[in-house]
Short mmCIF file of C-alpha atoms and ligand atoms in Angstrom, two decimals:
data_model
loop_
_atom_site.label_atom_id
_atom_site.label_comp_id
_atom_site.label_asym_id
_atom_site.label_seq_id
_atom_site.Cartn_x
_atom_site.Cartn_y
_atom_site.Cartn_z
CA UNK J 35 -26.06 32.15 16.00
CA UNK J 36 -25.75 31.34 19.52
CA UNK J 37 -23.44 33.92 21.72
CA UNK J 38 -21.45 31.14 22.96
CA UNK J 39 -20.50 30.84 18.98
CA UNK J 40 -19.08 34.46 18.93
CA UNK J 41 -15.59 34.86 18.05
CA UNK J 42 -13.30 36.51 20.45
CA UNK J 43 -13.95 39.94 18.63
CA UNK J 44 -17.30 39.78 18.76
CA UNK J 45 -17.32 38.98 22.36
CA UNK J 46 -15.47 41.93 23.35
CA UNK J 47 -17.63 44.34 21.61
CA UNK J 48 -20.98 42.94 22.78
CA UNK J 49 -20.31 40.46 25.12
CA UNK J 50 -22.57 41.05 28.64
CA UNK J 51 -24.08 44.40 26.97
CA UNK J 52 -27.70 44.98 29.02
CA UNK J 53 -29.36 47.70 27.48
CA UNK J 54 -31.62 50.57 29.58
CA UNK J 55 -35.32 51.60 28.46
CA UNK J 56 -33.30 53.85 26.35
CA UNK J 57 -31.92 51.53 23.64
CA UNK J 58 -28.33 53.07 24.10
CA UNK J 59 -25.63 51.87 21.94
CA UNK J 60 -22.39 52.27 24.36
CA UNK J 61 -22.72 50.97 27.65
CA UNK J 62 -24.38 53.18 30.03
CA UNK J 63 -22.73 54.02 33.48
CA UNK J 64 -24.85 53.61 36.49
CA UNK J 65 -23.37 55.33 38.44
CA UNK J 66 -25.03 55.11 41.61
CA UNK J 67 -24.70 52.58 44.89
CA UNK J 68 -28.40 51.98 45.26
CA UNK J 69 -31.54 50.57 43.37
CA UNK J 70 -35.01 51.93 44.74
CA UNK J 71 -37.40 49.25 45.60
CA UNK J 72 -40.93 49.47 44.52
CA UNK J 73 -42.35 47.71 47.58
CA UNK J 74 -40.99 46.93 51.11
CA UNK J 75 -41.87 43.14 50.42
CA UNK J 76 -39.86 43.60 46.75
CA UNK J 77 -36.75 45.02 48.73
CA UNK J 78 -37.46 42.01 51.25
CA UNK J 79 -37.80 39.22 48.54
CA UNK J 80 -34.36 41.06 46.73
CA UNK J 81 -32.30 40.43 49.82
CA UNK J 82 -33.52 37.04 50.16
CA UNK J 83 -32.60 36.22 46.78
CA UNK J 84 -31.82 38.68 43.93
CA UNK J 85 -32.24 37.58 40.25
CA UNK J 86 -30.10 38.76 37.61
CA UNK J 87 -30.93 41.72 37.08
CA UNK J 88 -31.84 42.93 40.35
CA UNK J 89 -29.57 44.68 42.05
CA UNK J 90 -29.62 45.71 45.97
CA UNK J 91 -26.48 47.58 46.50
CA UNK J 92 -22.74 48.59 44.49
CA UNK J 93 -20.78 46.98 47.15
CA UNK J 94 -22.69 43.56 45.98
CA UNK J 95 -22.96 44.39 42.43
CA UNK J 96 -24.28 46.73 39.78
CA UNK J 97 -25.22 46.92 36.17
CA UNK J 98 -22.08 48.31 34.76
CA UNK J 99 -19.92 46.13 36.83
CA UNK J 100 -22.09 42.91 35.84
CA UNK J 101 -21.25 43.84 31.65
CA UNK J 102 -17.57 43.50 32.34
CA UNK J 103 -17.67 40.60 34.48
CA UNK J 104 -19.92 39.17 31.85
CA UNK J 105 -18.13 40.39 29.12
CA UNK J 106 -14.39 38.73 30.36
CA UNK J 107 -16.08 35.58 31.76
CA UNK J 108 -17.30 35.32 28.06
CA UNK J 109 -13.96 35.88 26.59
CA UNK J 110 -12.44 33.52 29.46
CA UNK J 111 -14.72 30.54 28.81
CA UNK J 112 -15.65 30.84 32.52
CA UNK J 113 -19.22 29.80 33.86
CA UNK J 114 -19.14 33.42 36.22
CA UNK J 115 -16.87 36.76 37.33
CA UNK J 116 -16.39 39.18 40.10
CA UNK J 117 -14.75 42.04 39.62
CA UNK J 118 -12.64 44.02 42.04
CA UNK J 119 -11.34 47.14 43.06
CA UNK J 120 -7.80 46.45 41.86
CA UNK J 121 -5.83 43.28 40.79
CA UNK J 122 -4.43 42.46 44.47
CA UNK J 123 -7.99 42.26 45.46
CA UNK J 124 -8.94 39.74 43.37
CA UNK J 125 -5.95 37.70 44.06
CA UNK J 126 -6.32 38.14 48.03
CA UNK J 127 -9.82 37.19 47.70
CA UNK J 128 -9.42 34.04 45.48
CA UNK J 129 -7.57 32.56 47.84
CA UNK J 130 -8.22 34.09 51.54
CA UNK J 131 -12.30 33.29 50.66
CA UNK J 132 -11.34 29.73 50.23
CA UNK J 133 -8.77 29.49 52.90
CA UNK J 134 -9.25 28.93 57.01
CA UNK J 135 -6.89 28.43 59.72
CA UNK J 136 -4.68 24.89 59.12
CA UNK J 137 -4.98 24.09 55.17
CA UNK J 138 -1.74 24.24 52.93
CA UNK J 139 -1.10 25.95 49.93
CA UNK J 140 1.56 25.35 47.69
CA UNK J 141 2.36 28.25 45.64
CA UNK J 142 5.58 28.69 42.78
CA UNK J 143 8.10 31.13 44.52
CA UNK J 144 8.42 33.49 41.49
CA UNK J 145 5.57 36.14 41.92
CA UNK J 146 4.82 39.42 41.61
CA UNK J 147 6.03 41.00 44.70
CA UNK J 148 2.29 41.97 46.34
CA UNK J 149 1.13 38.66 45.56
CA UNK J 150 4.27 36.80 47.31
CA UNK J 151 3.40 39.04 49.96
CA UNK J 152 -0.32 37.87 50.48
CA UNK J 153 1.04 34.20 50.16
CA UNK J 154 4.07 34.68 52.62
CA UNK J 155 3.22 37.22 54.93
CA UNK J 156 -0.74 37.59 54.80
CA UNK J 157 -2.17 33.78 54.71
CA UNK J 158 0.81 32.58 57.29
CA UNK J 159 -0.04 35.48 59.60
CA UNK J 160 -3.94 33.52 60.05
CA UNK J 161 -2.56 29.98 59.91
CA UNK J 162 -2.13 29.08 56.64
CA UNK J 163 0.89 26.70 55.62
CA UNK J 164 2.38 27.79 52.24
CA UNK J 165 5.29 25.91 50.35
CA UNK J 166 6.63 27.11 47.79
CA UNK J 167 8.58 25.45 45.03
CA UNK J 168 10.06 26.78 41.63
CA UNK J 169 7.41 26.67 39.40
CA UNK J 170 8.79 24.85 36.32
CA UNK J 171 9.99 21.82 38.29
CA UNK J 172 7.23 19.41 38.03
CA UNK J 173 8.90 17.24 40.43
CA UNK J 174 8.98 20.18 42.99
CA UNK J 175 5.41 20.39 43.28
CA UNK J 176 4.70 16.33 42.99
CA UNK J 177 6.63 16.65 46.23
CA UNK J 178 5.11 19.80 47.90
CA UNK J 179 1.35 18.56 47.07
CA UNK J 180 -0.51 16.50 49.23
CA UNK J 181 -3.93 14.99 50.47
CA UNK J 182 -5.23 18.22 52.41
CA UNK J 183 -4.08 20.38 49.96
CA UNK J 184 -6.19 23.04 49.27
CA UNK J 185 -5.29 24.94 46.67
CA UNK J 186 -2.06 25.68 44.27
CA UNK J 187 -1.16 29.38 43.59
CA UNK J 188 0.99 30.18 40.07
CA UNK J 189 1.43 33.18 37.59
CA UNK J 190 1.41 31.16 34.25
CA UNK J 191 4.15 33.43 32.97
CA UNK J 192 6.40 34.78 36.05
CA UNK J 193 7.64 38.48 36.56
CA UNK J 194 10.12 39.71 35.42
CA UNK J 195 11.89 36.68 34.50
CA UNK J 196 9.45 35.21 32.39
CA UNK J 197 9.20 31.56 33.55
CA UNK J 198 6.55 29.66 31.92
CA UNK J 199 4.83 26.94 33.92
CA UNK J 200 2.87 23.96 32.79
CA UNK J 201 -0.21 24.56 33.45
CA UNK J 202 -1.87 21.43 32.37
CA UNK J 203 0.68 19.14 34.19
CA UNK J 204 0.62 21.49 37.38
CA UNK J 205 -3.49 21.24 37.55
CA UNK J 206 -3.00 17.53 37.05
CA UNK J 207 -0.84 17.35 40.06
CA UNK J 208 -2.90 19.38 41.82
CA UNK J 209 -6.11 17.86 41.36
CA UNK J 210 -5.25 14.18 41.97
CA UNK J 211 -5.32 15.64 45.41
CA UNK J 212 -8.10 17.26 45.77
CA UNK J 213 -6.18 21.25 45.35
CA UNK J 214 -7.89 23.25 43.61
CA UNK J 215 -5.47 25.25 40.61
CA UNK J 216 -5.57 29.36 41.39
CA UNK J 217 -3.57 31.09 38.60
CA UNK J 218 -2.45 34.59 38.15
CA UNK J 219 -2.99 34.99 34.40
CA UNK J 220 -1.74 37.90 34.13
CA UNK J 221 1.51 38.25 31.63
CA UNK J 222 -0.27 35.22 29.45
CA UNK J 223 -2.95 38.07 29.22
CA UNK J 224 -6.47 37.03 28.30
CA UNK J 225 -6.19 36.85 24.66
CA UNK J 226 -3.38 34.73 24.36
CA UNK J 227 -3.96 32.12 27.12
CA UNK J 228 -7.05 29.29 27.46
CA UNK J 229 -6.14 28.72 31.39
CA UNK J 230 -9.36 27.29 32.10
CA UNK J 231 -9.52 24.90 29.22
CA UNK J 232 -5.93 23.73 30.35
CA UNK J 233 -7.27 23.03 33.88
CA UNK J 234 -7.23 26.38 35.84
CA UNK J 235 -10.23 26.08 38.50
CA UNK J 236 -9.48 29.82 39.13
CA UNK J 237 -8.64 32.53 37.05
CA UNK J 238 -7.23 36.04 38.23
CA UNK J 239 -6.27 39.09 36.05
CA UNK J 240 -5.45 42.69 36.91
CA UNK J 241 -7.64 44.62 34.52
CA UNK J 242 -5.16 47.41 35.39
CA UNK J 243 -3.01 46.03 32.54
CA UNK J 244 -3.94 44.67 29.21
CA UNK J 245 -7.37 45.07 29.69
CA UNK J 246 -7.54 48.72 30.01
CA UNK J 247 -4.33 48.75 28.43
CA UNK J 248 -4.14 52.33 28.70
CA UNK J 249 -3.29 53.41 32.10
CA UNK J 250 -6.10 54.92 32.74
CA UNK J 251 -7.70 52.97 36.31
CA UNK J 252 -7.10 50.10 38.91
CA UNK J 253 -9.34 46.94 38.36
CA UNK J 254 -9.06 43.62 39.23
CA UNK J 255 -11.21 40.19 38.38
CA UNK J 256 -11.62 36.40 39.75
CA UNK J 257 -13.36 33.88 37.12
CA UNK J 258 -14.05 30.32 37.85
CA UNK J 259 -17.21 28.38 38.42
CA UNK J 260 -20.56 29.49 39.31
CA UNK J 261 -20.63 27.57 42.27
CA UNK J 262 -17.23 29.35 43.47
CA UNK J 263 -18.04 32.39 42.54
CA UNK J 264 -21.06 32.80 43.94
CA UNK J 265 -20.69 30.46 46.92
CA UNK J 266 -17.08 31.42 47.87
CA UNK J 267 -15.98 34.32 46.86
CA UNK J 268 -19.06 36.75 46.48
CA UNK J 269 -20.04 36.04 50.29
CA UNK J 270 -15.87 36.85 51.77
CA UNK J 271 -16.08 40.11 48.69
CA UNK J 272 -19.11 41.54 48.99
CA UNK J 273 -18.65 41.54 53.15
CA UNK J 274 -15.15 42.88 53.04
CA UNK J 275 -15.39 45.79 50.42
CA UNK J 276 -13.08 46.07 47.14
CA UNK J 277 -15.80 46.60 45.26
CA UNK J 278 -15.02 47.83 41.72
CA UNK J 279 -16.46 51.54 40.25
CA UNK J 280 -19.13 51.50 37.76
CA UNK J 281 -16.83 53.93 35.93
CA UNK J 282 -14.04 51.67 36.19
CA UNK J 283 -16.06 49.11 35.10
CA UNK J 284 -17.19 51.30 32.23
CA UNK J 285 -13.95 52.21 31.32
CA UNK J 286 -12.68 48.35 31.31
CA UNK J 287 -15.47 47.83 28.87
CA UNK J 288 -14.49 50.35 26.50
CA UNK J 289 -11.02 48.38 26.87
CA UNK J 290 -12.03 45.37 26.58
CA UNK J 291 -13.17 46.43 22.92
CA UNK J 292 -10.13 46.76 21.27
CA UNK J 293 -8.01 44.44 23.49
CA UNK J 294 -7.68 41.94 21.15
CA UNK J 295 -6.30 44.16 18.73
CA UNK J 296 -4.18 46.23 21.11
CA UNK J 297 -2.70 42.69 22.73
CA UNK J 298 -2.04 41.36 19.06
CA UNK J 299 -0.25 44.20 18.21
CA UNK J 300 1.78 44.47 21.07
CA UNK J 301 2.96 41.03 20.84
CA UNK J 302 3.98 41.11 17.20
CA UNK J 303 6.29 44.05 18.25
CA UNK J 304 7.91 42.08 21.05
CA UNK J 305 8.71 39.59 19.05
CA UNK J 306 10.32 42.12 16.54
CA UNK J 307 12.12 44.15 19.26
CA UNK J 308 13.60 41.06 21.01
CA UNK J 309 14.68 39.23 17.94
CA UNK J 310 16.16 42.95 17.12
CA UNK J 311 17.75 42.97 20.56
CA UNK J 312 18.88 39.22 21.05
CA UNK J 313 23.00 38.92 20.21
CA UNK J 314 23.42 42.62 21.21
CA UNK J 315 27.05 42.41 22.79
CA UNK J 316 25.85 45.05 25.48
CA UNK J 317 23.18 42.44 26.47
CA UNK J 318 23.99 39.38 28.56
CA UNK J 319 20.41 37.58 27.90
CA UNK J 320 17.43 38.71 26.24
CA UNK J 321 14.24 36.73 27.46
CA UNK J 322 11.22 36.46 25.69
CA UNK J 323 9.39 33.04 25.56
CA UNK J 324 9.00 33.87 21.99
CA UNK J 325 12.49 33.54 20.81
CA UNK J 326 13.92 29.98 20.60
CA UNK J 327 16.62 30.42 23.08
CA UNK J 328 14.24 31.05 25.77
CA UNK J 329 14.50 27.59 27.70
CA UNK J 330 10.24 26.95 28.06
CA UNK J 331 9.77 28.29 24.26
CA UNK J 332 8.06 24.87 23.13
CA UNK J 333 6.26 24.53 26.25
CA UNK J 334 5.04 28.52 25.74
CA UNK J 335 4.02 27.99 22.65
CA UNK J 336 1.89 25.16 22.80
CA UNK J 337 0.27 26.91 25.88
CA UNK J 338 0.12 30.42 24.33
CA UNK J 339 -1.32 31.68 21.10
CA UNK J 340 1.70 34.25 21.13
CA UNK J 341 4.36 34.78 23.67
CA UNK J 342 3.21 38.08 25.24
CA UNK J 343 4.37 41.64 25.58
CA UNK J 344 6.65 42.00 28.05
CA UNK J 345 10.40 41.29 27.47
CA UNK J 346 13.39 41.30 29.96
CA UNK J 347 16.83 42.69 28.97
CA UNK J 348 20.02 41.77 31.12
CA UNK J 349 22.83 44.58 30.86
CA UNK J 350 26.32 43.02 31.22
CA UNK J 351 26.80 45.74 32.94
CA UNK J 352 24.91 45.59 36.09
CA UNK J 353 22.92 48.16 38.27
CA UNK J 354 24.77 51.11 36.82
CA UNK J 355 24.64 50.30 33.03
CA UNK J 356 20.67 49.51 33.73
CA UNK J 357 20.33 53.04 35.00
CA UNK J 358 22.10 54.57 32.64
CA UNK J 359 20.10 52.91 29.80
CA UNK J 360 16.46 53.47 31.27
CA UNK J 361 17.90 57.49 31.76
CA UNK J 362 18.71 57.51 27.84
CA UNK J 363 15.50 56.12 26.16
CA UNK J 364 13.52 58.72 24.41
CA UNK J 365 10.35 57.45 23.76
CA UNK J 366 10.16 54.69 26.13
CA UNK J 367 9.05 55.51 29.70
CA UNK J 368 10.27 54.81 33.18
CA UNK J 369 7.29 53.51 35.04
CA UNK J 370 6.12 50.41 36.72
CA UNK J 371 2.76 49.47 34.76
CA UNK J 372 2.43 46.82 31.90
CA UNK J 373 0.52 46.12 28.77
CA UNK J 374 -0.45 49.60 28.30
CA UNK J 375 -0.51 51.56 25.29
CA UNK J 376 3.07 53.39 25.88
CA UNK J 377 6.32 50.96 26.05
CA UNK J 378 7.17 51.30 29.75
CA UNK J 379 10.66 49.84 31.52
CA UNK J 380 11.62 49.05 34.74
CA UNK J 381 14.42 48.26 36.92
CA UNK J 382 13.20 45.21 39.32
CA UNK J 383 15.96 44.96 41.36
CA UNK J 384 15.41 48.44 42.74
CA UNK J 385 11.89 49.02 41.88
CA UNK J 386 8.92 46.07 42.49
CA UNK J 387 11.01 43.81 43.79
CA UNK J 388 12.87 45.74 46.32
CA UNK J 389 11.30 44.42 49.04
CA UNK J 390 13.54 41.03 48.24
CA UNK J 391 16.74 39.94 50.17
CA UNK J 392 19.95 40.01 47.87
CA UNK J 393 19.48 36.16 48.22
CA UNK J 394 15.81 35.85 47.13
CA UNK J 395 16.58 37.95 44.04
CA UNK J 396 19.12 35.81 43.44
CA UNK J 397 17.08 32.62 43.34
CA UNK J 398 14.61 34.42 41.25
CA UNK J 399 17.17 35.49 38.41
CA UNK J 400 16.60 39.17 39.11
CA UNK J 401 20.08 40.41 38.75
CA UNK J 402 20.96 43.47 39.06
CA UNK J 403 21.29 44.49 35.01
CA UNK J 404 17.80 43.45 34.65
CA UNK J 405 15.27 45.49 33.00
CA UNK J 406 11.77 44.93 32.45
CA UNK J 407 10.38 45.81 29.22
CA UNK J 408 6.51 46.04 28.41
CA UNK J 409 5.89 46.63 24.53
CA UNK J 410 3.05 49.21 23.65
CA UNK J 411 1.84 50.16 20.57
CA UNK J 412 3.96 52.31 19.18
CA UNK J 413 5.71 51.52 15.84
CA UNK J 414 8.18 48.85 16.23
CA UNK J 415 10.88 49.98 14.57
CA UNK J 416 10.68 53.40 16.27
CA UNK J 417 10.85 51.43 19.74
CA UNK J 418 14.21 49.17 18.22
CA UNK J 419 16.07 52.79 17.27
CA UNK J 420 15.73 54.18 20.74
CA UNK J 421 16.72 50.99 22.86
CA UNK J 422 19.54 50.57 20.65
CA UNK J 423 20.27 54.05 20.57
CA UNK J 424 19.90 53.75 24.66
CA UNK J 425 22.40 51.00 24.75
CA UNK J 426 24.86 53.24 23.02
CA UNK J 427 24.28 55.56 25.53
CA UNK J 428 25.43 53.17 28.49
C1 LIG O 647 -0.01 44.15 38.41
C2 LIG O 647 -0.11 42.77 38.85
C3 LIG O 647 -0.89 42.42 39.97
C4 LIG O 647 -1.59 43.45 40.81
O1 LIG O 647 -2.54 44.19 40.15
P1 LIG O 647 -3.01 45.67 40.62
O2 LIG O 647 -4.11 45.98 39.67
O3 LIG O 647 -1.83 46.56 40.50
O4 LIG O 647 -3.47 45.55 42.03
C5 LIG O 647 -0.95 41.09 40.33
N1 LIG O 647 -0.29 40.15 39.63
C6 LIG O 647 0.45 40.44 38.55
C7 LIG O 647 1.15 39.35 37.83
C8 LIG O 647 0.57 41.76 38.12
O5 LIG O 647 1.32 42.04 37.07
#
């Protein structure tokens, strides 16, 4: 049976595994920055071109590093990886290693706030046009594209409101002009999503979330094409530094394992709490693309195998009745990471999107009740008590 036959499963358990002399059965760390050279004309014929399994220097690459980005670009059905220090690495690189002085981006106004920064403050600072347009108006970006083009920026799922795009019809937009499609993948996760096979060119996940899934490090990848991989990005990355840690890299392995499980999980319970939640009279909207009243749920789930794990929760009550409810939960936690093992809230408004004018929030749908909710993996029902218990509390 050919590898490229593996289930997902199996691909996350031995997917990219290179073994040492020493036959180990968990992947070893190599921890180290250098490789010696058994000849000065070996070390000269490495820089000129290194195989695959040579190795010159950790800034470049190194053997740990190379499982996971072999392991994900497995899982992702992409031809290569790179992985990076953090997720905002990866998504500066995909697109400032592609980008010079005078192209145009077009990029769906409802980001994460570091990534809006990059797009609004970073690429326009070195010449870069951006538009941006809301992402689930096809018409928007029909207008916005054009010939010269160069690439379209999108998460696939927004945050915190949710927003699923079309990712097929966006990529078909973009590439009758020559753009090429750079997505943020991050709340469709990598289980649940087939971004490439819909028509991303370019792929970009923060490991930090599902895939270590336990808040353990900061990791970031880029997957797309050998040819921009290796052509592209490697030359802008491996020059400018956000190299990730072998034990990072170790550690997103070990993650990668059971993320299949973990993500499954996690999404069945987010489904349960926000059916559990939806009708509450404390609760002005509960949005999940998994329930039915979400407005892109057909469109999510013909793009998704399930709709995620994060939720959003609008208290009637604004700022104050937010606060009061993130103060009362019990086992959830106030923090500002996602997909990990612990169910973790967050008040946007105040919090990652801070940064926003009162009039950008606005146009996002980050009101001031909003909370962000990601789903972990404890038991469902446990998780249902204390939110409703917490909503008593406001
Ligand atoms: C967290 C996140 C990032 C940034 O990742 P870091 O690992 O924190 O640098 C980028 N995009 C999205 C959608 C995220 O959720």
């Amino acid at each position: 049976m050919s590898k490229k036959d593996w289930k997902r499963r199996t691909t996350l358990v031995h997917g990219g595994i290179r073994r040492s002399q020493y036959n180990e059965v968990s992947e070893a760390i190599f921890l180290t920055q250098g490789f010696v050279y058994e000849s000065a004309e070996q070390a000269a014929a490495r820089f000129e071109k290194a195989g695959e399994d040579e190795f010159i220097y950790a800034r470049y690459g190194n053997p740990t590093v190379r499982m996971f980005e072999e392991r994900i670009a497995a899982l992702e059905g992409a031809e290569d990886a790179f992985a990076t220090a953090s997720g905002m690495a990866a998504v500066n690189a995909a697109l400032t290693s592609m980008l010079r002085a005078g192209d145009h981006v077009v990029s769906a106004r409802a980001l994460f706030g570091s990534c809006l920064y990059i797009l609004e403050e970073v690429l326009t600072r070195y010449g870069v046009e951006v538009t941006f347009v809301d992402g689930t108006d096809l018409d928007q970006w029909r207008a916005a594209v054009r010939p010269g083009t160069k690439a379209v920026f999108l998460e696939s799922m927004s945050n915190p409101t949710l927003e699923v795009i079309d990712l097929e019809a966006v990529a078909r937009i973009a590439h009758d002009a020559g753009a090429l499609v750079i997505v943020d993948n991050v709340f469709s996760t990598p289980v649940f999503s087939r971004a490439i096979a819909l028509g991303a060119d370019v792929v970009v996940y923060s490991a930090t979330k599902h895939i270590d899934g336990q808040g353990r490090v900061l990791g970031g990848v880029v997957l797309g094409t050998k040819d921009y991989i290796r052509k592209t990005l490697e030359p802008y990355l491996k020059h400018t530094g956000a190299a990730m840690s072998p034990f990072t890299a170790w550690l997103l392995l070990k993650g990668l394992e059971t993320m299949d499980l973990r993500v499954h999980a996690q999404a069945d319970a987010a489904l349960k709490v926000a059916q559990a939640l939806e009708g509450d009279a404390r609760l002005a909207r509960v949005i999940y693309p998994g329930l039915e009243s979400h407005p892109q749920h057909a469109l999510a789930m013909r793009q998704l195998e399930k709709a995620g794990t994060v939720i959003s929760l609008d208290l009637k009550g604004g700022q104050e009745a937010a606060f009061r409810f993130l103060n009362a939960l019990e086992i959830v936690v106030i923090s500002n990471n996602l997909g990990d093992a612990k169910s973790i809230v967050t008040h946007p408004a105040t919090t990652t999107h801070q940064r926003l004018s009162d009039d950008q929030r606005d146009a996002l749908g980050i009101t001031r009740g909003l909370v962000r909710l990601s789903v972990g993996l404890e038991d469902a029902d446990d998780l249902i008590d204390d939110l409703k218990a917490a909503l008593d509390a406001v």
